[in-house]
Coordinates of N, CA and C in Angstrom, one line a residue:
M1 N 0.9 -1.2 0.0 CA 0.0 0.0 0.0 C 0.9 1.2 0.0
N2 N 0.6 2.2 -0.8 CA 1.3 3.4 -0.9 C 0.9 4.4 0.1
H3 N 1.8 4.9 0.9 CA 1.5 5.9 1.9 C 2.3 7.2 1.7
H4 N 1.5 8.2 1.3 CA 2.1 9.5 0.9 C 1.5 10.6 1.8
P5 N 2.3 11.5 2.4 CA 1.8 12.5 3.2 C 0.8 13.4 2.6
D6 N 0.8 13.5 1.2 CA -0.2 14.3 0.6 C -1.6 13.8 0.8
D7 N -1.7 12.5 1.0 CA -3.0 11.9 1.3 C -3.5 12.3 2.7
L8 N -2.6 12.3 3.6 CA -3.0 12.8 5.0 C -3.4 14.3 5.0
I9 N -2.6 15.1 4.2 CA -2.9 16.5 4.1 C -4.3 16.7 3.5
M10 N -4.6 16.0 2.5 CA -6.0 16.0 1.9 C -7.1 15.6 2.9
L11 N -6.9 14.5 3.5 CA -7.9 14.0 4.4 C -8.1 14.9 5.6
F12 N -7.0 15.3 6.2 CA -7.1 16.2 7.4 C -7.7 17.5 7.0
N13 N -7.2 18.2 5.9 CA -7.8 19.5 5.5 C -9.2 19.4 5.1
D14 N -9.6 18.3 4.5 CA -11.0 18.2 4.1 C -11.9 18.1 5.4
L15 N -11.4 17.4 6.4 CA -12.2 17.3 7.6 C -12.2 18.5 8.5
F16 N -11.0 19.2 8.6 CA -10.9 20.2 9.7 C -10.6 21.6 9.2
R17 N -10.4 21.9 8.0 CA -10.1 23.2 7.5 C -11.3 24.2 7.8
E18 N -12.4 23.8 7.4 CA -13.6 24.6 7.6 C -14.2 24.5 9.0
S19 N -14.3 23.3 9.5 CA -14.9 23.1 10.9 C -14.0 23.6 12.0
F20 N -12.7 23.6 11.9 CA -11.8 24.0 13.0 C -10.8 25.0 12.6
G21 N -10.8 25.5 11.3 CA -9.9 26.5 10.9 C -8.5 26.0 11.0
T22 N -8.2 24.8 10.7 CA -6.9 24.2 10.9 C -6.5 23.4 9.7
V23 N -5.2 23.5 9.3 CA -4.7 22.7 8.2 C -3.4 22.0 8.6
L24 N -3.2 20.9 7.9 CA -2.0 20.1 8.0 C -1.0 20.5 6.9
V25 N 0.2 20.9 7.3 CA 1.2 21.3 6.3 C 2.6 20.6 6.6
R26 N 3.3 20.3 5.5 CA 4.7 19.8 5.7 C 5.6 20.9 6.1
G27 N 6.6 20.6 6.9 CA 7.6 21.6 7.3 C 9.0 21.2 7.1
G28 N 9.9 21.7 8.0 CA 11.3 21.4 7.9 C 11.7 20.3 8.9
D29 N 12.8 20.6 9.6 CA 13.3 19.6 10.5 C 12.5 19.3 11.7
E30 N 11.8 20.3 12.2 CA 11.0 20.1 13.5 C 9.5 20.3 13.3
P31 N 8.7 19.5 13.8 CA 7.3 19.7 13.8 C 6.9 20.7 14.8
E32 N 5.7 21.4 14.6 CA 5.2 22.3 15.5 C 3.8 22.6 15.2
Y33 N 3.1 23.2 16.2 CA 1.7 23.7 16.0 C 1.7 25.2 16.1
L34 N 1.1 25.8 15.1 CA 1.0 27.3 15.0 C -0.4 27.7 15.1
P35 N -0.9 28.3 16.2 CA -2.3 28.7 16.2 C -2.6 29.8 15.2
A36 N -3.9 29.9 14.9 CA -4.3 30.9 14.0 C -3.9 32.3 14.5
T37 N -3.6 33.2 13.5 CA -3.3 34.6 13.9 C -4.4 35.4 13.2
G38 N -5.2 36.0 14.0 CA -6.3 36.8 13.6 C -7.5 36.0 13.2
P39 N -8.7 36.6 13.1 CA -9.9 35.9 12.9 C -10.0 35.2 11.5
E40 N -9.3 35.6 10.5 CA -9.3 35.0 9.2 C -8.2 33.9 9.0
G41 N -7.3 33.9 9.9 CA -6.1 33.0 9.8 C -6.5 31.5 10.1
L42 N -5.6 30.7 9.6 CA -5.8 29.2 9.9 C -4.7 28.8 10.8
A43 N -5.0 27.9 11.7 CA -4.0 27.2 12.6 C -3.3 26.2 11.7
R44 N -2.0 25.9 12.0 CA -1.3 25.0 11.2 C -0.7 23.9 12.0
V45 N -0.9 22.7 11.7 CA -0.3 21.5 12.2 C 0.9 21.2 11.3
V46 N 2.1 21.4 11.7 CA 3.3 21.3 10.8 C 4.0 20.0 11.2
F47 N 4.2 19.1 10.2 CA 4.9 17.9 10.4 C 6.3 18.0 9.8
A48 N 7.2 17.2 10.3 CA 8.6 17.2 9.9 C 8.8 16.7 8.5
R49 N 9.5 17.5 7.7 CA 9.9 17.1 6.3 C 8.7 16.5 5.6
N50 N 8.9 15.4 5.0 CA 7.9 14.8 4.2 C 7.6 13.4 4.8
F51 N 7.7 13.3 6.2 CA 7.5 12.0 6.9 C 6.1 11.7 7.2
Y52 N 5.6 10.6 6.7 CA 4.2 10.2 6.9 C 4.0 10.0 8.4
A53 N 4.9 9.3 9.1 CA 4.7 9.0 10.5 C 4.7 10.3 11.3
S54 N 5.5 11.3 10.9 CA 5.5 12.6 11.6 C 4.1 13.2 11.5
A55 N 3.5 13.1 10.3 CA 2.2 13.7 10.1 C 1.2 13.1 11.0
L56 N 1.2 11.7 11.1 CA 0.3 11.0 11.9 C 0.5 11.4 13.4
H57 N 1.7 11.5 13.8 CA 2.0 11.9 15.2 C 1.5 13.3 15.5
E58 N 1.8 14.2 14.7 CA 1.3 15.6 14.9 C -0.2 15.7 14.9
I59 N -0.8 15.0 14.0 CA -2.3 15.0 14.0 C -2.8 14.4 15.3
S60 N -2.2 13.4 15.8 CA -2.6 12.8 17.1 C -2.5 13.8 18.2
H61 N -1.5 14.6 18.3 CA -1.4 15.7 19.3 C -2.6 16.7 19.1
W62 N -2.8 17.1 17.9 CA -3.9 18.0 17.6 C -5.3 17.5 18.1
C63 N -5.5 16.2 17.8 CA -6.8 15.6 18.1 C -7.0 15.5 19.6
I64 N -6.0 15.6 20.4 CA -6.1 15.5 21.9 C -6.2 16.9 22.5
A65 N -5.6 17.9 21.9 CA -5.5 19.3 22.4 C -6.9 19.9 22.5
G66 N -7.2 20.4 23.7 CA -8.5 21.1 23.9 C -8.5 22.5 23.2
E67 N -9.7 23.1 23.3 CA -9.9 24.4 22.6 C -8.8 25.4 23.1
Q68 N -8.6 25.5 24.4 CA -7.7 26.5 24.9 C -6.2 26.2 24.5
R69 N -5.8 25.0 24.5 CA -4.5 24.6 24.1 C -4.3 24.9 22.6
R70 N -5.3 24.8 21.8 CA -5.2 25.1 20.4 C -5.0 26.6 20.1
T71 N -5.0 27.4 21.1 CA -4.7 28.8 20.9 C -3.3 29.1 21.2
L72 N -2.5 28.1 21.7 CA -1.1 28.3 22.1 C -0.1 27.7 21.2
H73 N 1.0 28.3 21.0 CA 2.1 27.7 20.2 C 2.5 26.4 20.8
D74 N 2.5 25.3 19.9 CA 2.8 24.0 20.4 C 1.9 23.5 21.5
Y75 N 0.7 24.1 21.5 CA -0.3 23.7 22.6 C 0.1 24.1 24.0
G76 N 1.2 24.9 24.1 CA 1.7 25.3 25.4 C 2.4 24.2 26.2
Y77 N 2.7 23.1 25.5 CA 3.4 22.0 26.1 C 4.8 22.3 26.4
W78 N 5.3 21.7 27.4 CA 6.8 21.7 27.7 C 7.4 20.6 26.7
Y79 N 8.5 21.0 26.2 CA 9.2 20.0 25.4 C 10.7 20.2 25.6
C80 N 11.3 19.1 25.9 CA 12.8 19.1 26.1 C 13.3 18.2 25.0
P81 N 14.2 18.7 24.2 CA 14.7 17.9 23.0 C 15.5 16.7 23.4
D82 N 15.8 16.0 22.3 CA 16.7 14.8 22.5 C 17.9 15.1 23.3
G83 N 18.2 14.1 24.2 CA 19.3 14.3 25.1 C 18.8 14.5 26.5
R84 N 17.6 14.1 26.8 CA 16.9 14.2 28.1 C 17.5 13.3 29.2
S85 N 17.5 13.8 30.4 CA 17.9 13.1 31.6 C 16.8 12.0 31.8
R86 N 17.0 11.1 32.8 CA 16.0 10.1 33.1 C 14.7 10.7 33.6
D87 N 14.8 11.8 34.5 CA 13.6 12.4 35.0 C 12.9 13.1 33.9
Q88 N 13.6 13.8 33.0 CA 12.9 14.5 31.9 C 12.3 13.4 30.9
Q89 N 13.0 12.3 30.7 CA 12.4 11.3 29.9 C 11.2 10.6 30.5
R90 N 11.2 10.5 31.8 CA 10.0 9.9 32.5 C 8.8 10.8 32.2
L91 N 9.0 12.1 32.3 CA 7.9 13.1 32.0 C 7.5 13.0 30.6
F92 N 8.4 12.9 29.7 CA 8.1 12.8 28.2 C 7.3 11.5 28.0
E93 N 7.7 10.4 28.6 CA 6.9 9.2 28.4 C 5.5 9.2 28.9
Q94 N 5.3 10.0 30.0 CA 4.0 10.1 30.6 C 3.1 10.9 29.6
V95 N 3.6 12.0 29.1 CA 2.7 12.8 28.2 C 2.6 12.3 26.8
E96 N 3.4 11.3 26.4 CA 3.3 10.8 25.1 C 2.4 9.5 24.9
V97 N 1.9 9.0 26.0 CA 1.1 7.8 25.9 C -0.2 8.0 25.1
K98 N -0.9 9.0 25.3 CA -2.2 9.2 24.5 C -1.9 9.6 23.1
P99 N -1.0 10.5 22.8 CA -0.8 10.8 21.3 C -0.2 9.5 20.6
Q100 N 0.7 8.8 21.2 CA 1.2 7.6 20.5 C 0.2 6.5 20.4
A101 N -0.7 6.4 21.4 CA -1.8 5.5 21.2 C -2.7 5.8 20.0
L102 N -3.0 7.1 19.8 CA -3.8 7.5 18.7 C -3.0 7.3 17.4
E103 N -1.7 7.6 17.4 CA -0.9 7.4 16.2 C -0.8 6.0 15.8
W104 N -0.8 5.1 16.8 CA -0.7 3.6 16.5 C -2.0 3.2 15.9
L105 N -3.2 3.7 16.4 CA -4.5 3.3 15.8 C -4.6 3.9 14.4
F106 N -4.1 5.2 14.2 CA -4.2 5.8 12.9 C -3.3 5.0 11.9
S107 N -2.1 4.5 12.4 CA -1.2 3.8 11.5 C -1.9 2.5 11.0
V108 N -2.5 1.8 12.0 CA -3.2 0.5 11.6 C -4.4 0.8 10.7
A109 N -5.1 1.9 10.9 CA -6.2 2.3 10.1 C -5.8 2.6 8.7
A110 N -4.5 3.1 8.5 CA -4.0 3.4 7.2 C -3.2 2.3 6.6
G111 N -3.1 1.2 7.3 CA -2.3 0.1 6.8 C -0.8 0.3 6.8
S112 N -0.4 1.2 7.7 CA 1.1 1.5 7.7 C 1.7 1.0 9.0
R113 N 3.0 0.9 9.1 CA 3.7 0.4 10.3 C 3.9 1.5 11.3
F114 N 3.6 1.1 12.6 CA 3.8 2.0 13.7 C 5.1 1.7 14.4
H115 N 5.9 2.7 14.8 CA 7.1 2.5 15.6 C 6.9 3.4 16.8
I116 N 7.0 2.8 18.0 CA 7.0 3.5 19.3 C 8.2 4.5 19.2
S117 N 8.0 5.7 19.8 CA 9.1 6.6 19.8 C 9.4 7.1 21.2
I118 N 10.7 6.8 21.6 CA 11.1 7.3 22.9 C 11.8 8.6 22.7
D119 N 12.2 9.0 21.4 CA 12.7 10.3 21.0 C 13.8 10.8 22.0
N120 N 14.8 9.9 22.3 CA 15.9 10.3 23.2 C 17.1 9.6 22.9
L121 N 17.5 9.6 21.6 CA 18.7 8.8 21.1 C 20.0 9.3 21.7
S122 N 20.2 10.6 21.9 CA 21.5 11.0 22.5 C 21.4 11.3 23.9
G123 N 20.3 10.9 24.6 CA 20.2 11.0 26.0 C 20.4 9.6 26.7
D124 N 19.7 9.5 27.8 CA 19.7 8.2 28.5 C 18.8 7.1 28.0
G125 N 18.2 7.4 26.8 CA 17.2 6.4 26.3 C 15.9 6.4 27.0
A126 N 15.2 5.3 26.9 CA 13.9 5.1 27.6 C 14.1 4.8 29.0
V127 N 13.2 5.2 29.9 CA 13.2 4.9 31.3 C 12.8 3.4 31.4
D128 N 11.7 3.1 30.6 CA 11.2 1.7 30.6 C 10.5 1.5 29.3
E129 N 11.2 1.1 28.3 CA 10.7 1.1 26.9 C 9.5 0.0 26.8
A130 N 9.7 -1.1 27.4 CA 8.7 -2.2 27.4 C 7.4 -1.7 28.1
G131 N 7.6 -1.0 29.3 CA 6.5 -0.5 30.0 C 5.8 0.6 29.3
F132 N 6.6 1.5 28.6 CA 6.0 2.5 27.8 C 5.1 2.0 26.7
R133 N 5.7 1.0 26.0 CA 4.9 0.4 24.9 C 3.6 -0.2 25.4
R134 N 3.7 -0.9 26.6 CA 2.5 -1.5 27.2 C 1.5 -0.4 27.5
R135 N 1.9 0.7 28.1 CA 1.0 1.8 28.4 C 0.3 2.4 27.2
V136 N 1.1 2.5 26.1 CA 0.6 3.0 24.9 C -0.5 2.1 24.3
R137 N -0.1 0.8 24.3 CA -1.1 -0.2 23.8 C -2.4 -0.3 24.6
T138 N -2.2 -0.2 25.9 CA -3.4 -0.2 26.8 C -4.2 1.0 26.6
Q139 N -3.6 2.1 26.3 CA -4.4 3.3 26.0 C -5.1 3.2 24.7
A140 N -4.5 2.6 23.7 CA -5.1 2.4 22.4 C -6.3 1.5 22.6
D141 N -6.1 0.4 23.3 CA -7.2 -0.5 23.6 C -8.4 0.2 24.2
D142 N -8.1 1.0 25.2 CA -9.1 1.8 25.9 C -9.8 2.7 24.9
Y143 N -9.1 3.4 24.0 CA -9.8 4.2 23.0 C -10.7 3.4 22.1
L144 N -10.3 2.1 21.8 CA -11.2 1.3 21.0 C -12.4 0.9 21.7
R145 N -12.3 0.6 23.0 CA -13.4 0.1 23.8 C -14.3 1.3 24.2
N146 N -13.7 2.4 24.6 CA -14.5 3.5 25.2 C -14.7 4.7 24.3
G147 N -14.1 4.7 23.2 CA -14.2 5.9 22.3 C -13.0 6.8 22.3
M148 N -12.7 7.4 21.2 CA -11.6 8.3 21.0 C -12.2 9.7 21.2
P149 N -11.3 10.7 21.4 CA -11.8 12.1 21.2 C -12.5 12.3 19.9
S150 N -13.4 13.1 19.8 CA -14.3 13.2 18.6 C -13.5 13.5 17.3
R151 N -12.5 14.4 17.3 CA -11.8 14.7 16.1 C -10.9 13.5 15.7
A152 N -10.4 12.8 16.7 CA -9.6 11.6 16.4 C -10.5 10.5 15.8
A153 N -11.7 10.4 16.3 CA -12.6 9.4 15.8 C -13.0 9.7 14.3
S154 N -13.2 11.0 14.0 CA -13.5 11.4 12.6 C -12.3 11.1 11.7
F155 N -11.1 11.4 12.2 CA -9.9 11.1 11.3 C -9.7 9.6 11.2
F156 N -9.8 8.9 12.2 CA -9.7 7.4 12.2 C -10.6 6.8 11.2
T157 N -11.9 7.2 11.2 CA -12.9 6.7 10.2 C -12.5 7.1 8.8
S158 N -12.0 8.3 8.6 CA -11.6 8.8 7.3 C -10.4 8.0 6.8
L159 N -9.5 7.6 7.7 CA -8.3 6.8 7.2 C -8.8 5.4 6.8
M160 N -9.6 4.8 7.6 CA -10.1 3.5 7.3 C -10.9 3.5 5.9
T161 N -11.7 4.5 5.7 CA -12.4 4.6 4.5 C -11.5 4.8 3.3
F162 N -10.6 5.7 3.4 CA -9.6 6.0 2.3 C -8.7 4.9 2.0
Y163 N -8.2 4.2 3.0 CA -7.3 3.0 2.7 C -8.0 1.7 2.6
G164 N -9.3 1.7 2.8 CA -10.1 0.4 2.6 C -9.8 -0.6 3.7
T165 N -9.5 -0.1 4.9 CA -9.2 -1.1 6.0 C -10.3 -1.3 7.0
T166 N -11.5 -0.8 6.8 CA -12.6 -0.9 7.7 C -12.9 -2.3 8.1
E167 N -13.0 -3.2 7.1 CA -13.4 -4.6 7.3 C -12.3 -5.4 8.0
R168 N -11.0 -5.0 7.8 CA -9.9 -5.8 8.4 C -9.2 -5.2 9.5
F169 N -9.8 -4.0 10.0 CA -9.1 -3.3 11.1 C -8.9 -4.2 12.3
G170 N -10.0 -4.9 12.8 CA -9.9 -5.7 14.0 C -8.9 -6.7 13.9
A171 N -8.7 -7.4 12.8 CA -7.7 -8.4 12.7 C -6.3 -7.8 12.6
A172 N -6.2 -6.7 12.0 CA -4.9 -6.0 11.9 C -4.5 -5.5 13.3
W173 N -5.4 -5.0 14.1 CA -5.1 -4.6 15.4 C -4.7 -5.7 16.3
A174 N -5.4 -6.8 16.2 CA -5.0 -8.0 16.9 C -3.6 -8.5 16.6
E175 N -3.3 -8.4 15.3 CA -1.9 -8.8 14.9 C -0.9 -7.9 15.5
E176 N -1.2 -6.6 15.5 CA -0.3 -5.6 16.0 C -0.1 -5.9 17.5
S177 N -1.1 -6.1 18.2 CA -1.1 -6.3 19.7 C -0.3 -7.6 20.0
A178 N -0.4 -8.6 19.1 CA 0.3 -9.9 19.3 C 1.9 -9.7 19.2
R179 N 2.3 -8.6 18.6 CA 3.7 -8.4 18.4 C 4.4 -8.0 19.7
E180 N 3.7 -7.8 20.7 CA 4.2 -7.4 22.0 C 5.2 -8.4 22.6

């Protein structure tokens, strides 16, 4: 299956440009969220380079961010770049569970491969990579059982429709979970 970021841009923008005044755009080395400037402006979810997985990850963050957070640059979140200490990495892993759970579900819905990200290659690495992966999977299972945030559910459905994975999503998710 061919996975091109332009497909995600089209799907996201079709769903959220008018209803939320937000567009998905490709960027440079670092992803970021740029809130709308002025009443006519559009907020921008910027993903790194031309990376499909980066787009899915940034969409996941946007789907979780509440109305107030969407008025702030990068949703007002703390971010410490690669090279984090163990304490900083522990905090990173705590805040990344929900977005990575959505990203994993979006990846399976699109028929693409998901890779857990500890995002700390030049630091101390993961605090507990296996535990982090378990927490992300548990959160994804919870989203499937109890529902996703509404914007995430809309995007998830759009991905399954576009990639034709609706009928086989359950089996694909079971296969992903078995890789643990």
